[in-house]
Every structure is written in C-alpha cells, then in structure tokens.
Amino acid sequence: MTRHMDIPWWRDAVVYEIYVRSFADASGDGVGDLAGIRERLPYLRDLGVDAVWLTPFYPSPMADGGYDVADYRGVDPLFGTLADFDALVADAHALGLRVLVDVVPNHSSSEHPWFQAALRGEGRDRYIFRDRPNNWQSTFSGPAWTQVDDGSWYLHLFAPEQPDFNWRNPEVREEFLDILRFWLDKGVDGFRIDVAMGLFKAEDLPDVRDQSFMSKSPVWGQPEVHDVYRDWRALLDTYPDERMAVGEVWTDTLEDLALYVRPDELHQSFNFAWLQAPWSATAFRKVIDDTVATVPFATWVLSNHDVVRHRTRYGTADPGTGMARARAALLATLALPGSAYLYQGEELGLPEVENLPPEARQDPVFKRSKGELPGRDGCRVPIPWSARGDSYGFSPEGVKPWLPQPDEFAELSVARQTGDPGSMLEFYRRALACRRELARTVPYGLEWLESSEDVLVFARGPLVCAINCGTEPAPLPPHESVLLSSGPVGGSLPPDTAVWLRRAVS
Ligand code: NOJ
C-alpha cells in the first residue's frame, strides 16, 4: 500500500476516527459494532480516507464507553467477536484502508483480573495503592482516590472504575508489550495511545497546589514515560509495513509535545492546539508556525469524541456560520503539511447535540459532576445514514439508538447529502480526492504569502491555500486556477471562506 517508498504512509495520511459505539449497528441492539463498521467500509473508501482508528472495542463494563478495559486481547460481545475483528481488518486492507486500534495503558477497568486480584490483596503493586490519599482530583470531577475494604486507597485519574496502573512495575511494561504484539500479529497498522502522557506519576505523589487540566505537573508528563515509548517504537520497528503509533498527548506547549515524537519514540501525536484555537487568523497562524517549527511530522485535528464538534465551536449563534467555517477549516487542515485526523460525522457537518435529555446522558463526566458539566455525549450521537426511520439507518428498523438523534439529522444524513454537490459530504469527497493528488507531490514545508491580518495565505510549491477569518472580502492571491473552494468565490475571497489555488512556480 506504500505509494512512495521513501515517505512513510502515515506522514500525509488522512485518518478517520470511528467511535465504535456510534458508527453503525448491525446486530440491532442500538449500539454500533464491528460488523456495522465492516458493512460501511466502502463508504470510507469512497470518502477518500487512508486509514481508520477504532476506539476501544475490548471487553469492558463500559463505565467510560470502553476506555475501561477488562481484557486487552478480546472483543466485547456488544461489539462482536475476534473473528469479526479479523474480517474487518481483512476487508479494510482489501479496500486499501489501514487500521489503527486504541491502546489504553494508563488504567484498566476495575473489573480487570489484575485489579480484582489487587482487591483480594494479590499483586497490588500493579496499581497505585496508598494508606492515605493525596489531594489529586480526577479528570472527571471529584477526588482521584477511592478507598477499598481494608482501608487503603487506590489512584484513578479518571473514574473510580478506571484504576491507574503502576508503570514502575516491570510486569506492567511486559504485559503491554505483549498486548501490542497480539494486535500487531493480527495485522493492525498501528495504535492510538490513550492518555499517553499519563503513565508515570511523580514517585512520591506530592500534593499539588493547582491541578489544571492535564498540565505538566507531578500528575502528568513525567520523563520516565519516554523509555516506554522507546521500547514500543523498537517493537513496532521489528514488524514490516511501517506500523505506527500516535499519542493522545495533552501538553502545555508544543515543545513538550515534541518530546514524544523524537525519532526513537512515537511517530505522531495529536495536535490539540489546532482544535483549541479560536476562529482567528492570528491564532491559527501561531499554531501552524509553532507546530511546523517544533514537530517533525505534524498532525491536524479539528474534532474527536472528547470535544465539542467544531461546527458548533465555530458557530457563534448562527449555524450557517459554523457550517461555512467548518468547510473552510477543512481546506486549511488538508492543505497543511502532515496528516489529518477526521472524526466521524464531521463530513456530514454534524453539530454538537446540546439538548440531550439528562436521563439519556451516559458520560461519566456528566454523572460525576452531578450534571454540572454536560460531558461528551453531544459529540457521540449515532451517525444518520438514511433520512428516515427510528435511528436514521444507524440500527436496523424498529431499534432505538443508545443516544437519541435530533430531527435535523434527517437533513444531514448520508443518504440526503450523497449526490448533492452543495452538501458537506460531497465537499469532503472532493477535498479528499484533490488532496490525494497533491499531498505527496507538493513540498512538505510551507511558505507564508502576504495577506491582511484576518486572512491566512500559505503555499506549498504550486498549491496556495487562503482562508478568510475576517468580516470583509479579501483579494484572491495571484493564481493560475482555482482548484477548490469552500464557498462561492468570485473576484475576491468572502469572509468564512477558504480556497485552494494553483500558482505558477519557476
Ligand atoms: C481519553 C479518551 O479519548 C477519553 O474518551 C477517555 O475518557 C479518557 N482518555 C480516559 O481513558
């Protein structure tokens, strides 16, 4: 599948995140599954992505939607069987799609046999037990410690059902190398690493004065974690066909992020600075400059299953604005050097579903904050495939999906958008096809061209991308032809619009 022998496939890959519970339900229980994904692979091939990333499908009590893993080498019956997984990988590969799976090394489920043994007093050193808790808070609200029957406490940086492993125990290290081997032997092309900066905690577990969200501190980002990724890289390199790993790494600075992608560590890490930037040419330009200057292989992410969908983030009060900006942001994202990670449903322009009834919400963030924080269910609402029915084609007829879909999903469904040249879906298809032609022929780096403050204009060889974040039309940069635009472009570039141009290069 390698197109250019000297450039690794993942450098410019467009990876599509499948949030397994919400993509397609073949079994008819209202929850997405592997067989459902398998049926929809041709859709992804036609969309024009290079790879898929599957969120956890392992046996799990689902206290955190599967990010609480009870068995790292299996498939939860809710999602299918190992045979379904093998068939999915085989079909994906036959269609030219690579497959990444999620690995969750920071914590297991409290139902994991190791934690169950720890509760009985056996092998406690695989987790972090102490006689007294410190003052750390869980990322999902509330204290990060829970007391067990014998009076001691265990650490969980997320829900109490997600006890943190003790990575200072060599048994944990060995176990995860073996888990990686298990999936590599099954033919996966790589891994997405959950909470990749969290594995080690400062040894003495000191109290913290102010624990801001996943910031470098005694809680996150300890230097010992890099040895783990060196081991993982060495393992990946023993396999053929450029197996890779991308880290979910939250850091305060791009310099800290760059530490995770040194040549003998992870291949990539998500660039959350891109999705955290507001709709502003100045903000975007700073993230681009910092990224290109600090990270050897960039990634660009606008949305995922943990954040408010970007159409809504950019939307102000007017959904039309959000939609226009989401289209423009895609052109910027796909024109930048590096790889892009798309989140299922963004190709349909799905909004964040903000008015889910409290009784439908399942995210532990909502539950643990006693409803104070809405949680992440709003970006996880099942995909509308058809314009009608009980679940808009997500589940077989007569079955209600695990989260309710709003009425506007009819208009946004795959069926309604297919063949409509003005739709978001057809726009994504055109943009991905055009990028496929360009990505590996233009130089990796970028050059800024002159523009006013509210407009970004950058070039990579013959490709010029311009995006207008201001409120006034901007002049179009010099060009030979217009390759693609996110909205109507005449003699000038309207606000909230982006364009790809071809220019003459000597
Ligand atoms: C990051 C995952 O993306 C998120 O969904 C999960 O809740 C936490 N890690 C804990 O595993």
Short mmCIF file of C-alpha atoms and ligand atoms in Angstrom, two decimals:
data_model
loop_
_atom_site.label_atom_id
_atom_site.label_comp_id
_atom_site.label_asym_id
_atom_site.label_seq_id
_atom_site.Cartn_x
_atom_site.Cartn_y
_atom_site.Cartn_z
CA MET A 1 0.00 0.00 0.00
CA THR A 2 3.02 2.30 0.21
CA ARG A 3 2.79 4.80 -2.61
CA HIS A 4 6.22 6.39 -2.32
CA MET A 5 8.92 4.17 -0.95
CA ASP A 6 10.79 6.97 0.76
CA ILE A 7 7.85 8.64 2.52
CA PRO A 8 6.11 6.63 5.25
CA TRP A 9 2.39 6.17 4.60
CA TRP A 10 1.35 7.84 7.83
CA ARG A 11 3.18 11.12 7.14
CA ASP A 12 0.34 12.52 4.99
CA ALA A 13 -2.39 10.03 5.86
CA VAL A 14 -5.96 11.13 6.45
CA VAL A 15 -7.15 9.01 9.36
CA TYR A 16 -10.85 8.71 10.15
CA GLU A 17 -11.79 8.18 13.78
CA ILE A 18 -14.57 5.64 14.26
CA TYR A 19 -16.23 5.97 17.64
CA VAL A 20 -17.33 2.34 17.54
CA ARG A 21 -20.45 2.69 19.71
CA SER A 22 -21.89 5.32 17.37
CA PHE A 23 -20.89 4.44 13.81
CA ALA A 24 -23.17 1.62 12.62
CA ASP A 25 -25.16 -1.05 14.44
CA ALA A 26 -25.52 -4.33 12.54
CA SER A 27 -26.60 -6.52 15.47
CA GLY A 28 -29.69 -4.45 16.30
CA ASP A 29 -29.04 -3.65 19.95
CA GLY A 30 -28.84 0.11 19.44
CA VAL A 31 -25.04 0.20 19.84
CA GLY A 32 -22.53 0.32 16.98
CA ASP A 33 -20.40 -2.75 16.35
CA LEU A 34 -17.59 -4.22 14.25
CA ALA A 35 -19.95 -5.87 11.75
CA GLY A 36 -21.63 -2.49 11.22
CA ILE A 37 -18.28 -0.88 10.52
CA ARG A 38 -17.40 -3.68 8.10
CA GLU A 39 -20.55 -3.04 6.09
CA ARG A 40 -19.72 0.64 5.84
CA LEU A 41 -16.07 0.31 4.79
CA PRO A 42 -16.89 1.06 1.14
CA TYR A 43 -18.34 4.40 2.31
CA LEU A 44 -14.99 5.23 3.89
CA ARG A 45 -13.06 4.13 0.83
CA ASP A 46 -15.29 6.35 -1.33
CA LEU A 47 -14.92 9.23 1.12
CA GLY A 48 -11.20 9.02 0.37
CA VAL A 49 -9.53 8.45 3.74
CA ASP A 50 -6.36 6.36 4.11
CA ALA A 51 -6.92 4.73 7.48
CA VAL A 52 -9.39 4.26 10.28
CA TRP A 53 -8.81 4.48 14.02
CA LEU A 54 -11.18 2.33 16.05
CA THR A 55 -11.94 3.45 19.60
CA PRO A 56 -11.85 0.63 22.22
CA PHE A 57 -13.97 -2.42 21.40
CA TYR A 58 -12.44 -4.62 24.12
CA PRO A 59 -14.41 -6.41 26.85
CA SER A 60 -15.45 -3.66 29.22
CA PRO A 61 -18.14 -2.80 31.76
CA MET A 62 -18.46 0.49 29.77
CA ALA A 63 -18.05 2.80 32.74
CA ASP A 64 -16.29 5.13 30.29
CA GLY A 65 -17.59 3.95 26.94
CA GLY A 66 -14.94 1.22 26.69
CA TYR A 67 -11.95 3.25 27.92
CA ASP A 68 -12.18 0.96 30.93
CA VAL A 69 -10.70 -2.25 29.54
CA ALA A 70 -11.25 -5.55 31.33
CA ASP A 71 -9.45 -7.74 28.75
CA TYR A 72 -6.91 -6.21 26.38
CA ARG A 73 -6.94 -9.15 23.96
CA GLY A 74 -10.61 -9.61 23.23
CA VAL A 75 -13.74 -8.06 21.75
CA ASP A 76 -16.73 -7.15 23.91
CA PRO A 77 -19.83 -9.15 22.88
CA LEU A 78 -21.57 -5.79 22.45
CA PHE A 79 -19.23 -5.13 19.52
CA GLY A 80 -18.78 -8.66 18.11
CA THR A 81 -16.05 -11.27 18.23
CA LEU A 82 -12.36 -11.61 17.43
CA ALA A 83 -13.45 -13.26 14.17
CA ASP A 84 -15.41 -10.08 13.33
CA PHE A 85 -12.28 -8.08 14.03
CA ASP A 86 -10.15 -10.27 11.74
CA ALA A 87 -12.75 -9.98 8.99
CA LEU A 88 -12.87 -6.23 9.43
CA VAL A 89 -9.10 -5.89 9.11
CA ALA A 90 -9.03 -8.18 6.06
CA ASP A 91 -11.81 -6.21 4.33
CA ALA A 92 -10.24 -2.86 5.20
CA HIS A 93 -6.90 -3.93 3.80
CA ALA A 94 -8.53 -5.27 0.65
CA LEU A 95 -10.06 -1.80 0.16
CA GLY A 96 -6.72 -0.09 0.73
CA LEU A 97 -7.61 1.20 4.21
CA ARG A 98 -5.20 0.82 7.14
CA VAL A 99 -6.47 0.08 10.64
CA LEU A 100 -5.32 1.66 13.91
CA VAL A 101 -6.60 0.43 17.25
CA ASP A 102 -6.76 2.20 20.58
CA VAL A 103 -4.48 1.05 23.39
CA VAL A 104 -5.35 2.19 26.92
CA PRO A 105 -2.20 1.85 29.06
CA ASN A 106 -2.80 4.41 31.83
CA HIS A 107 -5.56 2.46 33.55
CA SER A 108 -7.59 -0.71 33.27
CA SER A 109 -11.15 -1.43 34.23
CA SER A 110 -11.78 -2.20 37.88
CA GLU A 111 -13.16 -5.50 36.51
CA HIS A 112 -9.76 -6.42 35.04
CA PRO A 113 -8.49 -9.68 36.63
CA TRP A 114 -5.38 -7.87 37.90
CA PHE A 115 -7.44 -5.29 39.77
CA GLN A 116 -9.80 -7.93 41.08
CA ALA A 117 -6.72 -9.77 42.39
CA ALA A 118 -5.40 -6.50 43.86
CA LEU A 119 -8.65 -6.08 45.78
CA ARG A 120 -8.01 -9.51 47.28
CA GLY A 121 -4.55 -8.28 48.24
CA GLU A 122 -2.69 -10.07 45.43
CA GLY A 123 -0.34 -8.21 43.05
CA ARG A 124 -1.30 -4.78 44.39
CA ASP A 125 1.92 -3.31 43.04
CA ARG A 126 0.46 -3.40 39.52
CA TYR A 127 -1.73 -0.47 40.61
CA ILE A 128 -1.16 2.53 42.86
CA PHE A 129 -2.36 1.79 46.38
CA ARG A 130 -1.52 4.01 49.36
CA ASP A 131 -2.51 4.20 53.01
CA ARG A 132 -3.60 7.80 52.60
CA PRO A 133 -4.80 9.74 49.54
CA ASN A 134 -3.13 12.94 48.38
CA ASN A 135 -5.13 15.92 47.08
CA TRP A 136 -5.23 14.96 43.40
CA GLN A 137 -8.50 15.37 41.54
CA SER A 138 -9.96 13.05 38.93
CA THR A 139 -10.18 14.45 35.39
CA PHE A 140 -13.86 13.50 35.57
CA SER A 141 -14.51 15.56 38.77
CA GLY A 142 -14.15 14.53 42.39
CA PRO A 143 -11.18 13.02 44.19
CA ALA A 144 -8.73 10.79 42.31
CA TRP A 145 -8.68 8.23 45.13
CA THR A 146 -11.15 5.59 46.24
CA GLN A 147 -10.95 3.62 49.47
CA VAL A 148 -11.22 -0.17 49.50
CA ASP A 149 -12.43 -2.56 52.17
CA ASP A 150 -9.14 -2.85 54.06
CA GLY A 151 -8.95 0.96 54.41
CA SER A 152 -6.29 1.63 51.77
CA TRP A 153 -6.82 3.87 48.75
CA TYR A 154 -6.15 3.43 45.03
CA LEU A 155 -5.46 6.12 42.45
CA HIS A 156 -7.69 6.73 39.44
CA LEU A 157 -7.04 9.83 37.36
CA PHE A 158 -10.39 9.18 35.64
CA ALA A 159 -13.42 7.31 37.01
CA PRO A 160 -13.16 5.04 40.09
CA GLU A 161 -13.85 2.17 37.67
CA GLN A 162 -10.52 3.04 35.94
CA PRO A 163 -7.67 2.30 38.40
CA ASP A 164 -4.28 3.63 37.23
CA PHE A 165 -1.54 1.09 36.55
CA ASN A 166 1.80 1.36 38.31
CA TRP A 167 4.20 1.69 35.38
CA ARG A 168 7.17 1.43 37.73
CA ASN A 169 6.34 -2.28 37.94
CA PRO A 170 8.18 -4.17 35.14
CA GLU A 171 5.30 -6.63 34.89
CA VAL A 172 3.06 -3.84 33.58
CA ARG A 173 5.65 -2.91 30.94
CA GLU A 174 5.98 -6.52 29.78
CA GLU A 175 2.23 -7.00 29.68
CA PHE A 176 1.71 -4.04 27.38
CA LEU A 177 4.49 -5.11 25.02
CA ASP A 178 2.71 -8.41 24.79
CA ILE A 179 -0.66 -6.72 24.15
CA LEU A 180 0.88 -4.70 21.33
CA ARG A 181 2.35 -7.88 19.83
CA PHE A 182 -1.06 -9.55 19.99
CA TRP A 183 -2.70 -6.87 17.83
CA LEU A 184 0.31 -6.41 15.56
CA ASP A 185 0.22 -10.14 14.84
CA LYS A 186 -3.43 -9.69 13.90
CA GLY A 187 -2.33 -7.24 11.25
CA VAL A 188 -3.16 -3.84 12.71
CA ASP A 189 -1.23 -0.99 11.15
CA GLY A 190 -0.74 0.93 14.36
CA PHE A 191 -2.04 2.26 17.63
CA ARG A 192 -3.64 5.34 19.08
CA ILE A 193 -2.34 5.62 22.64
CA ASP A 194 -4.83 6.84 25.22
CA VAL A 195 -3.60 9.45 27.76
CA ALA A 196 -0.08 8.85 26.50
CA MET A 197 1.49 11.41 28.84
CA GLY A 198 -0.13 9.97 31.97
CA LEU A 199 1.55 6.64 32.63
CA PHE A 200 4.02 7.79 35.29
CA LYS A 201 3.29 9.95 38.28
CA ALA A 202 5.95 11.70 40.40
CA GLU A 203 7.27 8.93 42.62
CA ASP A 204 6.36 10.45 45.98
CA LEU A 205 2.88 11.53 44.79
CA PRO A 206 3.14 15.03 46.28
CA ASP A 207 0.10 17.20 46.83
CA VAL A 208 -0.41 19.78 44.10
CA ARG A 209 -1.36 23.40 44.59
CA ASP A 210 -3.40 23.81 41.46
CA GLN A 211 -4.13 20.90 39.16
CA SER A 212 -5.10 22.42 35.84
CA PHE A 213 -6.42 20.14 33.08
CA MET A 214 -3.71 17.61 32.17
CA SER A 215 -0.94 20.18 32.56
CA LYS A 216 2.63 19.11 33.23
CA SER A 217 2.85 18.54 36.98
CA PRO A 218 3.55 15.67 39.37
CA VAL A 219 0.37 14.18 37.88
CA TRP A 220 1.16 14.22 34.16
CA GLY A 221 4.13 14.25 31.79
CA GLN A 222 6.86 12.56 33.85
CA PRO A 223 10.12 11.95 31.98
CA GLU A 224 10.11 8.17 32.62
CA VAL A 225 7.29 7.73 30.11
CA HIS A 226 9.66 8.26 27.21
CA ASP A 227 11.50 4.99 27.90
CA VAL A 228 8.22 3.16 27.44
CA TYR A 229 7.72 4.69 24.01
CA ARG A 230 11.31 3.86 23.04
CA ASP A 231 10.53 0.22 23.82
CA TRP A 232 7.28 0.42 21.86
CA ARG A 233 9.00 2.01 18.88
CA ALA A 234 11.65 -0.70 18.89
CA LEU A 235 8.89 -3.31 18.87
CA LEU A 236 6.94 -1.62 16.06
CA ASP A 237 10.12 -1.40 14.01
CA THR A 238 10.52 -5.18 14.12
CA TYR A 239 7.30 -5.53 12.08
CA PRO A 240 7.09 -4.98 8.32
CA ASP A 241 5.00 -2.32 6.56
CA GLU A 242 5.63 0.74 8.73
CA ARG A 243 3.46 0.06 11.77
CA MET A 244 2.98 3.27 13.70
CA ALA A 245 1.77 4.87 16.91
CA VAL A 246 0.03 8.18 17.53
CA GLY A 247 -0.19 9.52 21.06
CA GLU A 248 -3.06 11.29 22.74
CA VAL A 249 -0.70 13.73 24.40
CA TRP A 250 -2.01 16.81 26.17
CA THR A 251 0.79 19.25 26.93
CA ASP A 252 1.01 22.94 27.78
CA THR A 253 3.42 23.69 24.97
CA LEU A 254 4.30 22.30 21.57
CA GLU A 255 7.91 21.97 22.82
CA ASP A 256 6.71 19.44 25.39
CA LEU A 257 4.68 17.67 22.72
CA ALA A 258 7.76 17.38 20.52
CA LEU A 259 9.46 15.24 23.18
CA TYR A 260 7.03 12.41 22.44
CA VAL A 261 7.82 12.33 18.74
CA ARG A 262 11.61 12.17 18.88
CA PRO A 263 12.95 9.81 16.21
CA ASP A 264 13.07 6.77 18.51
CA GLU A 265 9.66 7.38 20.13
CA LEU A 266 6.12 7.82 18.77
CA HIS A 267 5.57 8.53 15.09
CA GLN A 268 2.95 11.19 15.76
CA SER A 269 0.96 12.84 18.48
CA PHE A 270 -2.33 14.67 18.16
CA ASN A 271 -2.01 18.39 17.75
CA PHE A 272 -4.72 19.62 20.10
CA ALA A 273 -3.51 23.20 19.78
CA TRP A 274 -5.23 23.20 16.36
CA LEU A 275 -8.63 22.31 17.78
CA GLN A 276 -8.19 24.64 20.75
CA ALA A 277 -7.54 27.66 18.54
CA PRO A 278 -10.49 30.06 18.16
CA TRP A 279 -11.70 31.18 14.73
CA SER A 280 -8.91 33.70 14.19
CA ALA A 281 -6.22 34.01 11.53
CA THR A 282 -3.72 35.15 14.16
CA ALA A 283 -4.45 32.18 16.42
CA PHE A 284 -4.31 29.71 13.51
CA ARG A 285 -1.08 31.19 12.22
CA LYS A 286 0.60 30.88 15.60
CA VAL A 287 -0.36 27.21 15.94
CA ILE A 288 0.85 26.49 12.41
CA ASP A 289 4.17 28.27 12.96
CA ASP A 290 4.79 26.62 16.32
CA THR A 291 3.81 23.19 15.01
CA VAL A 292 5.98 23.32 11.94
CA ALA A 293 8.90 24.63 13.99
CA THR A 294 8.72 22.03 16.76
CA VAL A 295 7.25 18.77 15.46
CA PRO A 296 8.93 16.72 12.72
CA PHE A 297 5.68 15.12 11.49
CA ALA A 298 2.65 17.28 12.14
CA THR A 299 -0.93 16.19 12.67
CA TRP A 300 -4.05 18.35 12.46
CA VAL A 301 -7.21 17.61 14.43
CA LEU A 302 -10.46 19.61 14.44
CA SER A 303 -12.72 17.26 16.38
CA ASN A 304 -12.80 13.96 18.24
CA HIS A 305 -15.07 12.06 20.62
CA ASP A 306 -13.99 14.17 23.62
CA VAL A 307 -14.56 17.73 22.41
CA VAL A 308 -17.45 19.90 21.20
CA ARG A 309 -17.85 19.37 17.45
CA HIS A 310 -16.10 22.12 15.54
CA ARG A 311 -19.13 23.21 13.51
CA THR A 312 -20.69 24.20 16.85
CA ARG A 313 -17.44 25.58 18.31
CA TYR A 314 -17.02 27.93 15.37
CA GLY A 315 -20.74 28.57 15.14
CA THR A 316 -21.48 31.64 17.24
CA ALA A 317 -25.29 31.95 17.34
CA ASP A 318 -25.76 31.17 13.68
CA PRO A 319 -25.47 27.56 12.45
CA GLY A 320 -24.79 28.78 8.89
CA THR A 321 -21.64 30.49 10.12
CA GLY A 322 -20.50 27.31 11.86
CA MET A 323 -21.07 25.29 8.71
CA ALA A 324 -19.21 27.77 6.48
CA ARG A 325 -16.28 27.93 8.87
CA ALA A 326 -16.18 24.16 9.23
CA ARG A 327 -15.87 23.87 5.44
CA ALA A 328 -13.14 26.49 5.35
CA ALA A 329 -11.29 24.90 8.28
CA LEU A 330 -11.23 21.60 6.40
CA LEU A 331 -9.42 23.17 3.47
CA ALA A 332 -6.83 24.68 5.80
CA THR A 333 -6.44 21.38 7.66
CA LEU A 334 -6.00 19.33 4.50
CA ALA A 335 -3.56 21.78 2.92
CA LEU A 336 -1.14 21.81 5.86
CA PRO A 337 1.91 19.56 5.87
CA GLY A 338 1.39 16.33 7.79
CA SER A 339 -1.53 14.07 8.45
CA ALA A 340 -5.13 14.90 9.31
CA TYR A 341 -7.36 13.09 11.79
CA LEU A 342 -11.07 13.39 10.99
CA TYR A 343 -13.83 12.48 13.42
CA GLN A 344 -16.85 10.52 12.18
CA GLY A 345 -19.76 12.77 11.30
CA GLU A 346 -17.73 15.89 10.63
CA GLU A 347 -18.00 15.01 6.93
CA LEU A 348 -21.77 15.41 7.40
CA GLY A 349 -21.43 18.72 9.22
CA LEU A 350 -22.97 17.25 12.35
CA PRO A 351 -23.36 19.75 15.18
CA GLU A 352 -22.81 19.08 18.86
CA VAL A 353 -26.17 17.80 20.16
CA GLU A 354 -26.57 20.14 23.10
CA ASN A 355 -30.07 19.36 24.29
CA LEU A 356 -29.81 15.66 25.11
CA PRO A 357 -32.16 14.82 27.98
CA PRO A 358 -30.27 14.25 31.26
CA GLU A 359 -31.62 10.71 31.56
CA ALA A 360 -30.11 9.82 28.17
CA ARG A 361 -26.63 11.07 29.01
CA GLN A 362 -24.07 8.37 29.78
CA ASP A 363 -20.74 10.12 30.04
CA PRO A 364 -19.18 9.68 33.49
CA VAL A 365 -18.19 13.36 33.30
CA PHE A 366 -21.90 14.29 33.40
CA LYS A 367 -22.66 11.79 36.13
CA ARG A 368 -19.66 12.53 38.34
CA SER A 369 -20.13 16.30 38.13
CA LYS A 370 -23.79 15.78 39.10
CA GLY A 371 -24.89 17.34 35.84
CA GLU A 372 -22.78 20.46 36.27
CA LEU A 373 -20.67 19.55 33.22
CA PRO A 374 -22.58 18.40 30.13
CA GLY A 375 -19.96 15.78 29.29
CA ARG A 376 -19.14 14.41 25.86
CA ASP A 377 -22.31 12.63 24.76
CA GLY A 378 -23.23 15.52 22.47
CA CYS A 379 -20.45 14.68 20.01
CA ARG A 380 -21.11 10.93 20.24
CA VAL A 381 -24.68 10.78 18.90
CA PRO A 382 -25.03 7.91 16.38
CA ILE A 383 -24.45 8.63 12.70
CA PRO A 384 -27.52 9.23 10.50
CA TRP A 385 -27.15 7.05 7.41
CA SER A 386 -30.64 7.46 5.99
CA ALA A 387 -33.15 10.30 6.10
CA ARG A 388 -35.88 8.44 7.97
CA GLY A 389 -36.59 5.62 10.39
CA ASP A 390 -36.17 5.05 14.10
CA SER A 391 -32.43 5.64 14.04
CA TYR A 392 -31.84 7.18 10.61
CA GLY A 393 -30.37 3.89 9.43
CA PHE A 394 -27.88 3.56 12.30
CA SER A 395 -29.61 0.42 13.65
CA PRO A 396 -31.98 -1.98 11.90
CA GLU A 397 -35.58 -0.65 11.72
CA GLY A 398 -37.53 -0.75 14.96
CA VAL A 399 -34.47 -0.26 17.16
CA LYS A 400 -33.73 2.95 19.07
CA PRO A 401 -30.08 4.04 19.21
CA TRP A 402 -28.24 4.32 22.53
CA LEU A 403 -28.39 8.12 22.35
CA PRO A 404 -31.36 9.95 20.77
CA GLN A 405 -30.73 11.74 17.47
CA PRO A 406 -32.24 15.18 16.83
CA ASP A 407 -34.68 15.78 13.95
CA GLU A 408 -32.12 17.78 12.00
CA PHE A 409 -30.13 14.54 11.46
CA ALA A 410 -32.58 13.68 8.61
CA GLU A 411 -31.27 16.58 6.52
CA LEU A 412 -27.69 15.81 7.49
CA SER A 413 -27.90 12.08 6.72
CA VAL A 414 -25.54 10.37 4.31
CA ALA A 415 -28.48 9.48 2.04
CA ARG A 416 -29.68 13.09 1.82
CA GLN A 417 -26.22 14.52 1.17
CA THR A 418 -24.97 11.95 -1.34
CA GLY A 419 -25.09 13.36 -4.84
CA ASP A 420 -25.90 16.92 -3.69
CA PRO A 421 -22.90 18.94 -4.91
CA GLY A 422 -23.57 21.64 -2.32
CA SER A 423 -23.52 19.24 0.63
CA MET A 424 -20.78 18.94 3.22
CA LEU A 425 -20.32 15.26 2.35
CA GLU A 426 -19.68 15.89 -1.34
CA PHE A 427 -17.37 18.74 -0.37
CA TYR A 428 -15.32 16.38 1.84
CA ARG A 429 -15.17 13.85 -1.01
CA ARG A 430 -13.90 16.48 -3.44
CA ALA A 431 -11.38 17.87 -0.97
CA LEU A 432 -10.02 14.44 -0.06
CA ALA A 433 -9.72 13.43 -3.73
CA CYS A 434 -7.90 16.65 -4.56
CA ARG A 435 -5.59 16.27 -1.56
CA ARG A 436 -4.78 12.71 -2.56
CA GLU A 437 -3.43 14.02 -5.85
CA LEU A 438 -1.47 16.79 -4.18
CA ALA A 439 -0.24 15.68 -0.77
CA ARG A 440 2.82 13.78 -1.85
CA THR A 441 3.77 15.91 -4.80
CA VAL A 442 3.99 19.27 -3.01
CA PRO A 443 6.92 20.04 -0.68
CA TYR A 444 6.40 19.15 2.98
CA GLY A 445 7.16 22.63 4.33
CA LEU A 446 5.09 25.77 3.86
CA GLU A 447 5.72 29.38 2.99
CA TRP A 448 3.58 32.34 4.10
CA LEU A 449 2.40 34.73 1.41
CA GLU A 450 1.40 38.31 2.03
CA SER A 451 -2.10 38.95 3.38
CA SER A 452 -4.03 41.20 5.71
CA GLU A 453 -4.16 40.26 9.39
CA ASP A 454 -7.51 38.46 9.20
CA VAL A 455 -6.50 36.26 6.28
CA LEU A 456 -4.09 33.33 6.15
CA VAL A 457 -2.32 32.60 2.90
CA PHE A 458 0.28 29.86 2.67
CA ALA A 459 1.84 27.96 -0.20
CA ARG A 460 3.41 24.58 -0.68
CA GLY A 461 5.03 24.64 -4.09
CA PRO A 462 2.26 25.21 -6.65
CA LEU A 463 -0.55 24.89 -4.07
CA VAL A 464 -1.81 28.06 -2.38
CA CYS A 465 -4.36 27.94 0.43
CA ALA A 466 -6.12 31.12 1.53
CA ILE A 467 -8.63 31.35 4.37
CA ASN A 468 -10.54 34.47 5.33
CA CYS A 469 -11.31 34.67 9.06
CA GLY A 470 -12.26 38.34 8.88
CA THR A 471 -15.51 40.15 8.20
CA GLU A 472 -14.64 41.78 4.84
CA PRO A 473 -13.95 40.18 1.46
CA ALA A 474 -10.22 39.78 0.77
CA PRO A 475 -8.39 39.88 -2.56
CA LEU A 476 -7.54 36.46 -4.02
CA PRO A 477 -3.79 35.79 -4.10
CA PRO A 478 -2.25 35.57 -7.61
CA HIS A 479 -3.04 32.19 -9.22
CA GLU A 480 -3.43 30.26 -12.43
CA SER A 481 -6.56 28.38 -11.49
CA VAL A 482 -8.95 27.72 -8.62
CA LEU A 483 -8.72 24.08 -7.51
CA LEU A 484 -11.43 24.06 -4.87
CA SER A 485 -13.25 26.48 -2.62
CA SER A 486 -15.35 26.06 0.48
CA GLY A 487 -18.00 28.54 -0.74
CA PRO A 488 -18.69 30.86 -3.66
CA VAL A 489 -15.53 32.68 -4.70
CA GLY A 490 -15.67 35.39 -7.39
CA GLY A 491 -13.00 38.02 -7.79
CA SER A 492 -12.45 38.01 -4.02
CA LEU A 493 -12.49 35.67 -1.05
CA PRO A 494 -15.61 36.18 1.11
CA PRO A 495 -15.46 36.00 4.95
CA ASP A 496 -15.54 32.48 6.45
CA THR A 497 -14.34 31.00 3.17
CA ALA A 498 -11.19 29.19 2.07
CA VAL A 499 -9.80 28.36 -1.33
CA TRP A 500 -7.11 26.17 -2.89
CA LEU A 501 -5.37 27.78 -5.84
CA ARG A 502 -2.72 26.64 -8.27
CA ARG A 503 0.05 29.13 -8.89
CA ALA A 504 2.93 29.16 -11.32
CA VAL A 505 6.25 28.16 -9.78
CA SER A 506 9.54 28.52 -11.55
C1 NOJ B 1 -9.06 9.87 26.52
C2 NOJ B 1 -10.20 9.29 25.75
O1 NOJ B 1 -10.23 9.85 24.47
C3 NOJ B 1 -11.43 9.58 26.57
O2 NOJ B 1 -12.61 9.31 25.85
C4 NOJ B 1 -11.35 8.81 27.86
O3 NOJ B 1 -12.44 9.14 28.68
C5 NOJ B 1 -10.06 9.13 28.60
N1 NOJ B 1 -8.92 9.16 27.76
C6 NOJ B 1 -9.79 8.10 29.68
O4 NOJ B 1 -9.44 6.88 29.10
#
